[in-house]
Coordinates of C-alpha atoms and ligand atoms in Angstrom, one line a residue:
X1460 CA 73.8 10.6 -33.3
X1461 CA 70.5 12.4 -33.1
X1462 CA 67.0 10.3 -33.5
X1463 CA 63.6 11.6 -33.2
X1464 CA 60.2 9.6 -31.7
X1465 CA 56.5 10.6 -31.8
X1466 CA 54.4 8.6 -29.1
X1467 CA 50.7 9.3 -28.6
X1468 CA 48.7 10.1 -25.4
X1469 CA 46.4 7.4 -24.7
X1470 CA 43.3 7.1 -22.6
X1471 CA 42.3 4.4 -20.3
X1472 CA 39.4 2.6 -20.5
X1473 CA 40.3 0.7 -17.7
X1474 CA 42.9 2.6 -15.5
X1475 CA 46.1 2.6 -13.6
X1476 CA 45.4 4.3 -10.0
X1477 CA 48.2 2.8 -7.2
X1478 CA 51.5 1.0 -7.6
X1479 CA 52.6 -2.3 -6.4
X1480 CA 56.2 -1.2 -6.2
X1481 CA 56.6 2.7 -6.0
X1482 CA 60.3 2.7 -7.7
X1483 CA 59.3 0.0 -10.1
X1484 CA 55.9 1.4 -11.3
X1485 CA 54.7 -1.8 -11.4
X1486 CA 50.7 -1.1 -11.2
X1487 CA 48.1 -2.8 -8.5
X1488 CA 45.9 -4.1 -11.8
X1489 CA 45.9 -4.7 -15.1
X1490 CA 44.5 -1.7 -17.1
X1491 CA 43.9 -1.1 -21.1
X1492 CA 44.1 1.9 -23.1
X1493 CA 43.5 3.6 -26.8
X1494 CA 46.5 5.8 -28.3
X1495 CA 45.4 9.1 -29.5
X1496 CA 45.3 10.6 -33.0
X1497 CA 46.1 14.4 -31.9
X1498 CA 47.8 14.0 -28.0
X1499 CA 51.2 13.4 -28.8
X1500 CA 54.8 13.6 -28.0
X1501 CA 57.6 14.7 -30.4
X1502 CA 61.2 14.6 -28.7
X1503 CA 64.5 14.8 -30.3
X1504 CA 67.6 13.2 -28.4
X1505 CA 71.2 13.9 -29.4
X1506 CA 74.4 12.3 -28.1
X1507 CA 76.9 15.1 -27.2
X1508 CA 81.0 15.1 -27.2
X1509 CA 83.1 13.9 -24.4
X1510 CA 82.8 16.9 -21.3
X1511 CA 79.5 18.2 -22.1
X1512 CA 76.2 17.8 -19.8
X1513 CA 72.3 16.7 -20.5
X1514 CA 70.3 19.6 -21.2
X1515 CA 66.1 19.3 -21.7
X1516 CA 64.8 21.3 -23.3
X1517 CA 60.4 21.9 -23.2
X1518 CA 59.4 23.8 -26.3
X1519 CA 56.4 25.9 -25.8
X1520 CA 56.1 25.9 -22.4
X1521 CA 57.9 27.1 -19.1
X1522 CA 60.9 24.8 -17.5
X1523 CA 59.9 22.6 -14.7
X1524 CA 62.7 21.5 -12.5
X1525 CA 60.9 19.3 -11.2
X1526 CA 60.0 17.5 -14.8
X1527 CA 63.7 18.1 -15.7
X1528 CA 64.9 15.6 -12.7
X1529 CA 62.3 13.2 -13.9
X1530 CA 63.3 13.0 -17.6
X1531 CA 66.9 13.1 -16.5
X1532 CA 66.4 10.1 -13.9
X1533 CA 65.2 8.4 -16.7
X1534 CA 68.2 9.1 -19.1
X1535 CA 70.1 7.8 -16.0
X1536 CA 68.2 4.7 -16.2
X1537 CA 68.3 4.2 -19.7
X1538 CA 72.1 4.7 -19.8
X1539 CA 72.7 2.1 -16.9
X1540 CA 70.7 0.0 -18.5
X1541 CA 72.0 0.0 -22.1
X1542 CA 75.8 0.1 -20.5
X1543 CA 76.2 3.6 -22.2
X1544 CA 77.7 7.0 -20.8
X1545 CA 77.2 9.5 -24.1
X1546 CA 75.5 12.8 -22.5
X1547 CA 72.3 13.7 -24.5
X1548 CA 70.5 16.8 -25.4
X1549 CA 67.2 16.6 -25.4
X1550 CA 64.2 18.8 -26.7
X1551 CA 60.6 18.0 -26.6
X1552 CA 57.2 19.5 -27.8
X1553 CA 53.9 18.3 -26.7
X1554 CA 50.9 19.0 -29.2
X1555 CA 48.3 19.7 -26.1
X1556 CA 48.4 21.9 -22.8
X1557 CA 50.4 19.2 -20.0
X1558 CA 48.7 19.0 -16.5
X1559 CA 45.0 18.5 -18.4
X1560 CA 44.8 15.0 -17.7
X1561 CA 45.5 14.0 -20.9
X1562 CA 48.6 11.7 -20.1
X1563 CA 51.3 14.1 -21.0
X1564 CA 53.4 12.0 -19.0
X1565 CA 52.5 8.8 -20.9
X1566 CA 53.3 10.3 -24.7
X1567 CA 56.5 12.3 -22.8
X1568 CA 58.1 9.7 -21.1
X1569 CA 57.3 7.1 -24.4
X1570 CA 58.8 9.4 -26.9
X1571 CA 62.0 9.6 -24.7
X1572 CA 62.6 6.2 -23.9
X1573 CA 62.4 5.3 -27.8
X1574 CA 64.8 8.3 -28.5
X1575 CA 67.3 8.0 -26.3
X1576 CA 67.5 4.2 -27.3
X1577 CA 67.6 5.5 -31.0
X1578 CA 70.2 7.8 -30.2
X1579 CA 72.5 5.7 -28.9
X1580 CA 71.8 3.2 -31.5
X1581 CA 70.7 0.4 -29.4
X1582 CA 67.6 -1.6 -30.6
X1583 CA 65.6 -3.1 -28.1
X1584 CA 62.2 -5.2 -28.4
X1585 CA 58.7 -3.4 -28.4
X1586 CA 58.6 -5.2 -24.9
X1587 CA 61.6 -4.5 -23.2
X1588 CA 60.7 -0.4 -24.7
X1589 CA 57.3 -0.9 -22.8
X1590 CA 59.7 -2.2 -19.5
X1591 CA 61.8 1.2 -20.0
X1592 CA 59.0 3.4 -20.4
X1593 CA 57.0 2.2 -17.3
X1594 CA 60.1 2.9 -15.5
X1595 CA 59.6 6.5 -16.2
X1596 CA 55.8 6.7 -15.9
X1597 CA 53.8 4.1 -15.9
X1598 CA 51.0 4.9 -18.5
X1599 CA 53.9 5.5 -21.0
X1600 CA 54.5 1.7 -21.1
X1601 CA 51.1 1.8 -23.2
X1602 CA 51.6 4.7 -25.7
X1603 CA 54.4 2.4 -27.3
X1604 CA 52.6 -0.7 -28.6
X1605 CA 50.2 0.1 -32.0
X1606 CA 46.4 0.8 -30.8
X1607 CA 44.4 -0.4 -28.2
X1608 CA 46.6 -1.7 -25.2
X1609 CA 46.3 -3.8 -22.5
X1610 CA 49.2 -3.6 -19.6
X1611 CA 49.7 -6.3 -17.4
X1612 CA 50.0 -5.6 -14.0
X1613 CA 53.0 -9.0 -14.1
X1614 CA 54.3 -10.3 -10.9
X1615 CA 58.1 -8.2 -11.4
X1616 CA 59.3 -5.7 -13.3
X1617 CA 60.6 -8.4 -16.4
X1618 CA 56.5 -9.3 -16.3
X1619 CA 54.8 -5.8 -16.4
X1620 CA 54.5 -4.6 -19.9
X1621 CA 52.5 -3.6 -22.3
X1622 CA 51.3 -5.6 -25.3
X1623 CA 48.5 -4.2 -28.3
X1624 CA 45.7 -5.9 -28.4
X1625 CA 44.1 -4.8 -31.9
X1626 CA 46.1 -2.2 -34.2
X1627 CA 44.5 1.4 -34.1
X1628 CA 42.5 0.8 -37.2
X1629 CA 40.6 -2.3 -35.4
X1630 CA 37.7 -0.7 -34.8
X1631 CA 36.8 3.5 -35.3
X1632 CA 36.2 4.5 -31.7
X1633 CA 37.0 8.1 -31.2
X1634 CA 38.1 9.9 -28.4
X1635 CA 36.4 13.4 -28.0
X1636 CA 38.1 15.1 -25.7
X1637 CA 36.4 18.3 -23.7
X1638 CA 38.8 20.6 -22.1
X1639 CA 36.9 22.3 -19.7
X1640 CA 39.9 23.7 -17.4
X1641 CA 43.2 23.9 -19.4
X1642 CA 45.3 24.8 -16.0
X1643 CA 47.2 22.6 -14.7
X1644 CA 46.4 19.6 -12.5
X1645 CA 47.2 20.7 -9.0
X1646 CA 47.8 17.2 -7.3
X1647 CA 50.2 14.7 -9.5
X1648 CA 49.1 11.3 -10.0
X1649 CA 52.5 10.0 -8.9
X1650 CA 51.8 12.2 -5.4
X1651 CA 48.1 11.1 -5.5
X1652 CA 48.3 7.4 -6.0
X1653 CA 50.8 7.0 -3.1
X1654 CA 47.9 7.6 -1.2
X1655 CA 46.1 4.6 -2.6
X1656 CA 45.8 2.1 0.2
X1657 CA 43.9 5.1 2.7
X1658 CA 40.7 4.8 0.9
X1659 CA 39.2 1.8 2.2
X1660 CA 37.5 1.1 -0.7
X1661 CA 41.2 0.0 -2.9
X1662 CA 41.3 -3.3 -2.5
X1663 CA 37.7 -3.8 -3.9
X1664 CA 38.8 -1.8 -6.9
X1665 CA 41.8 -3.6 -7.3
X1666 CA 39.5 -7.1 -6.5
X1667 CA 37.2 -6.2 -9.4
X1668 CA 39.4 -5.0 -12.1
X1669 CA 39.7 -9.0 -13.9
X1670 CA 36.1 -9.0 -14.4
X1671 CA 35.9 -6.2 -16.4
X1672 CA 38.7 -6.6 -18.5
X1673 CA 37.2 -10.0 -19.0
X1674 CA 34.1 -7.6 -20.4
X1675 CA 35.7 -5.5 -22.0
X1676 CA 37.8 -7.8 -24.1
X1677 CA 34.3 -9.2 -25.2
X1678 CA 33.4 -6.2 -26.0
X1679 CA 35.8 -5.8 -28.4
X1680 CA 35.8 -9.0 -30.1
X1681 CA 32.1 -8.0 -30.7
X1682 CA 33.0 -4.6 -31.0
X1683 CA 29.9 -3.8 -28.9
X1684 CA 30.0 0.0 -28.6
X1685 CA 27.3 -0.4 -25.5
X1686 CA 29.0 -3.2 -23.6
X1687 CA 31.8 -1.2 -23.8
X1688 CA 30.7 1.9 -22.7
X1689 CA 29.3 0.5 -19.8
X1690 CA 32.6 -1.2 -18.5
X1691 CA 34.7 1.9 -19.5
X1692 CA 32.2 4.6 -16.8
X1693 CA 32.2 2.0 -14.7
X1694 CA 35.3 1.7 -13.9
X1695 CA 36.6 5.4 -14.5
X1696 CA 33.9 5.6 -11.6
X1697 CA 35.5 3.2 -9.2
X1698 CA 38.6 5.1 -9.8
X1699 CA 37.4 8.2 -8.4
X1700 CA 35.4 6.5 -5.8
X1701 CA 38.8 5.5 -4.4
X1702 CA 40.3 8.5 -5.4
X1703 CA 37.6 10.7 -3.4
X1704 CA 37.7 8.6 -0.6
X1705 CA 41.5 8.7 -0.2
X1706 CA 43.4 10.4 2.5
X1707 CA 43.2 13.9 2.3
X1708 CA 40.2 13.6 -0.7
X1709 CA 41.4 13.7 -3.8
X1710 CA 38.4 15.4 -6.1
X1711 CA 39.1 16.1 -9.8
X1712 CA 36.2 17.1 -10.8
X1713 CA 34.4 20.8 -11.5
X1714 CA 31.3 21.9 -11.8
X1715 CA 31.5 21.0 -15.8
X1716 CA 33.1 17.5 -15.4
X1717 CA 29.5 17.0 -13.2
X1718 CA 27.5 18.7 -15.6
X1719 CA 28.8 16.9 -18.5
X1720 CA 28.5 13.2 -16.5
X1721 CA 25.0 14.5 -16.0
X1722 CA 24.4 14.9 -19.7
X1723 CA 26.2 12.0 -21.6
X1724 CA 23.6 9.7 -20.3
X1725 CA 20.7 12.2 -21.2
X1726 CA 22.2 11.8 -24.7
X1727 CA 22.6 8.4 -24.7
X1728 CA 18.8 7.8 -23.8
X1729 CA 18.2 10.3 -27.0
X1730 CA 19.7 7.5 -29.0
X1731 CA 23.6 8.8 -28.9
X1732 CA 26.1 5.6 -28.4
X1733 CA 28.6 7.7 -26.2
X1734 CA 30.5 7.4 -23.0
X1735 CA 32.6 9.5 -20.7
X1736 CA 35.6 8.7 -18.9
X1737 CA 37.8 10.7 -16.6
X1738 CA 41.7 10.7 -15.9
X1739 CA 43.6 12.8 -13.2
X1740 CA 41.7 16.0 -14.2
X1741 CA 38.2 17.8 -14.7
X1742 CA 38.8 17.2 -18.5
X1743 CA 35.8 15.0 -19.8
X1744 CA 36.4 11.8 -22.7
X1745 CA 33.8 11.0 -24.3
X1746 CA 33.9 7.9 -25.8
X1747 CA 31.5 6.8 -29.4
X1748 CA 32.4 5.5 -32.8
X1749 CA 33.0 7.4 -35.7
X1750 CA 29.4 7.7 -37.3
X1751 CA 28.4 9.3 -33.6
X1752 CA 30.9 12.4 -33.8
X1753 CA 28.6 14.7 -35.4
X1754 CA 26.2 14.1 -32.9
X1755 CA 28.1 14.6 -30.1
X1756 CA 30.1 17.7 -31.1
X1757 CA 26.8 19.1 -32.1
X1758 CA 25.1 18.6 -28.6
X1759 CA 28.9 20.2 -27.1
X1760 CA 28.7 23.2 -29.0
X1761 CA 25.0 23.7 -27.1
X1762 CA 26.9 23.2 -23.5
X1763 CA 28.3 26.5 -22.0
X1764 CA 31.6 26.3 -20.3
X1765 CA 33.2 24.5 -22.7
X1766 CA 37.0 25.7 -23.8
X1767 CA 37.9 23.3 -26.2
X1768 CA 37.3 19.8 -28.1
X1769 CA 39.8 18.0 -29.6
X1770 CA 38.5 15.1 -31.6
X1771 CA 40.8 11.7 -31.6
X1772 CA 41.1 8.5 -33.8
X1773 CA 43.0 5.2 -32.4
X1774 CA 46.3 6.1 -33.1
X1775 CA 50.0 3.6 -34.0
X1776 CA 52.2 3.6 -30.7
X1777 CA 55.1 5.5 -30.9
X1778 CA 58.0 5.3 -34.1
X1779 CA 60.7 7.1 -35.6
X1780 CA 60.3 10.9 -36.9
X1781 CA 62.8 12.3 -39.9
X1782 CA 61.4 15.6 -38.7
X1783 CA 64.3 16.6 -35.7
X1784 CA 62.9 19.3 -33.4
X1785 CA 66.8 21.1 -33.6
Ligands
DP6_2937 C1 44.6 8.5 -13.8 O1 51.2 7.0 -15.4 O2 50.8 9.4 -14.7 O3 45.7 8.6 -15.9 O4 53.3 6.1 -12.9 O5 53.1 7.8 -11.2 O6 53.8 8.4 -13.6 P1 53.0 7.5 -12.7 O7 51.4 7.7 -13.0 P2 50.7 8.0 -14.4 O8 49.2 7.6 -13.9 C2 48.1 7.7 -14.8 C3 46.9 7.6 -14.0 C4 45.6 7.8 -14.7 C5 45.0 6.5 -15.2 C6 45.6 5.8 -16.4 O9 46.1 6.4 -17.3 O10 45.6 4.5 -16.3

């Protein structure tokens, strides 16, 4: 049987950085999310005769042993789980440079976990598909549910999951993302959030994450774009506070993430609603509503050092594709 998935990236407004359990991915705090329109996942699983082994396949991009182990641990898991032994082949295509920050892991390891389910015909509950992606990397658990996400950290792995909390067309915030290095990240978040508990600053992170989901859920029942804003930098900065004050330093950012932190507020005192937010990279979200794109894109284009900009909606979680990759 062959079946095909699509899962989008997503972006956290308030973020995953340190695990509870390191083999359960369960997460130190809760953290929320927005699926993206144009960062996404497409992966096509087959179930192979009797004899034969799992290959993965990356289109458009080199093979990483490394990656390969990863996806095929989680195949393992899947199978184990499900009670199945087929053998799979699998090939996957991303829509956006992986190792930017951009949660390539998240729409990756989402798009597999519904696929290889698909492919072995087994039908499992939008949860217990938020259970199995986690397993594989923890921010996929929230590129499966429609929209803007919210993952809780639960007390085991049966309790962590990922539920949506509006469907992507809930409110037209957009997600403009500035690639200002496309290279890849050269520390992993897996490697660098191991190191969590050495920045003595952790467990106030982890201590003040409830009150700003408490915000930000108002915020979105108000859908105040400003109340928002201001949880979302707030606590993409607590995240590299701990990050940068980890053992050894963990600094993602370049000269352009700085300049363009430097600037969003500058803009935002000329009457711009936008926000930035940073993952595991020097890449730069900026965060605004719909009617603000033209504005923002228009200040980008006077910014040097810019690469690219790749504009995204709220997107579904991830569903079935007719379109096989093979
Ligand atoms: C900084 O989900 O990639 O993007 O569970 O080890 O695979 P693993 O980590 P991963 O971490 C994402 C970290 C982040 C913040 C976030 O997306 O919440």
């Amino acid at each position: 049987m062959k079946y095909t998935a699509i899962a989008p990236a997503n972006i956290a407004f308030i973020k995953y950085w340190g695990k509870a359990d390191e083999v359960l991915r369960t997460p130190l705090n809760d953290s929320v999310s927005m699926n993206l329109s144009e960062a996404f996942t497409t992966t096509t699983v087959e179930t192979l005769p009797d004899g034969m082994s799992d290959t993965v396949t990356f289109l458009g991009e080199e093979q990483h042993p490394d990656e390969e182990r990863r996806v095929l641990g989680a195949v393992d898991r899947i199978r184990r789980e499900a009670g199945m032994s087929d053998r799979v082949r699998i090939v996957t295509r991303n829509s956006f440079p992986k190792g930017i920050g951009a949660a390539a892991s998240a729409s990756g390891f989402a798009a597999l976990t519904l696929a290889v389910y698909g492919a072995f015909g087994i039908r499992r509950t939008e949860k217990e598909l938020t259970i199995a992606a986690r397993l594989g990397s923890g921010s996929a658990c929230r590129s499966i549910p429609d929209g803007f996400v919210l993952w809780e950290k639960g007390e085991s792995s049966d309790t962590s999951f990922a539920r949506s909390l509006y469907p992507h067309d809930y409110w037209d915030l957009m997600d403009i993302l500035v690639i200002v290095d496309p290279t890849r990240k050269k520390v992993s978040t897996s490697a660098g959030m191991e190191q969590v508990r050495t920045s003595p600053y952790w467990k106030e992170r982890v201590a003040s994450v409830p009150d700003r989901v408490k915000r930000l859920l108002d915020a979105f029942e108000q859908k105040d774009i400003h109340a928002l804003g201001a949880v979302i930098e707030e606590d993409c900065l607590s995240m590299h506070h701990v990050m940068q004050t980890q053992e050894p330093p963990l600094d993602y950012f370049n000269g352009m993430t700085r300049t363009l932190m430097e600037l969003v507020p500058q803009w935002r005192a000329g009457g711009i609603a936008v926000f930035f937010t940073i993952d595991a990279g020097p890449n730069v979200h900026l965060i605004s509503e719909s009617r603000s794109v033209s504005d923002v894109t228009r200040r980008l284009e006077g910014v040097k050092g810019i690469r690219s900009v790749i504009v995204n909606r709220c997107a579904p979680g991830a569903h079935e594709s007719h379109d096989h990759l093979f």
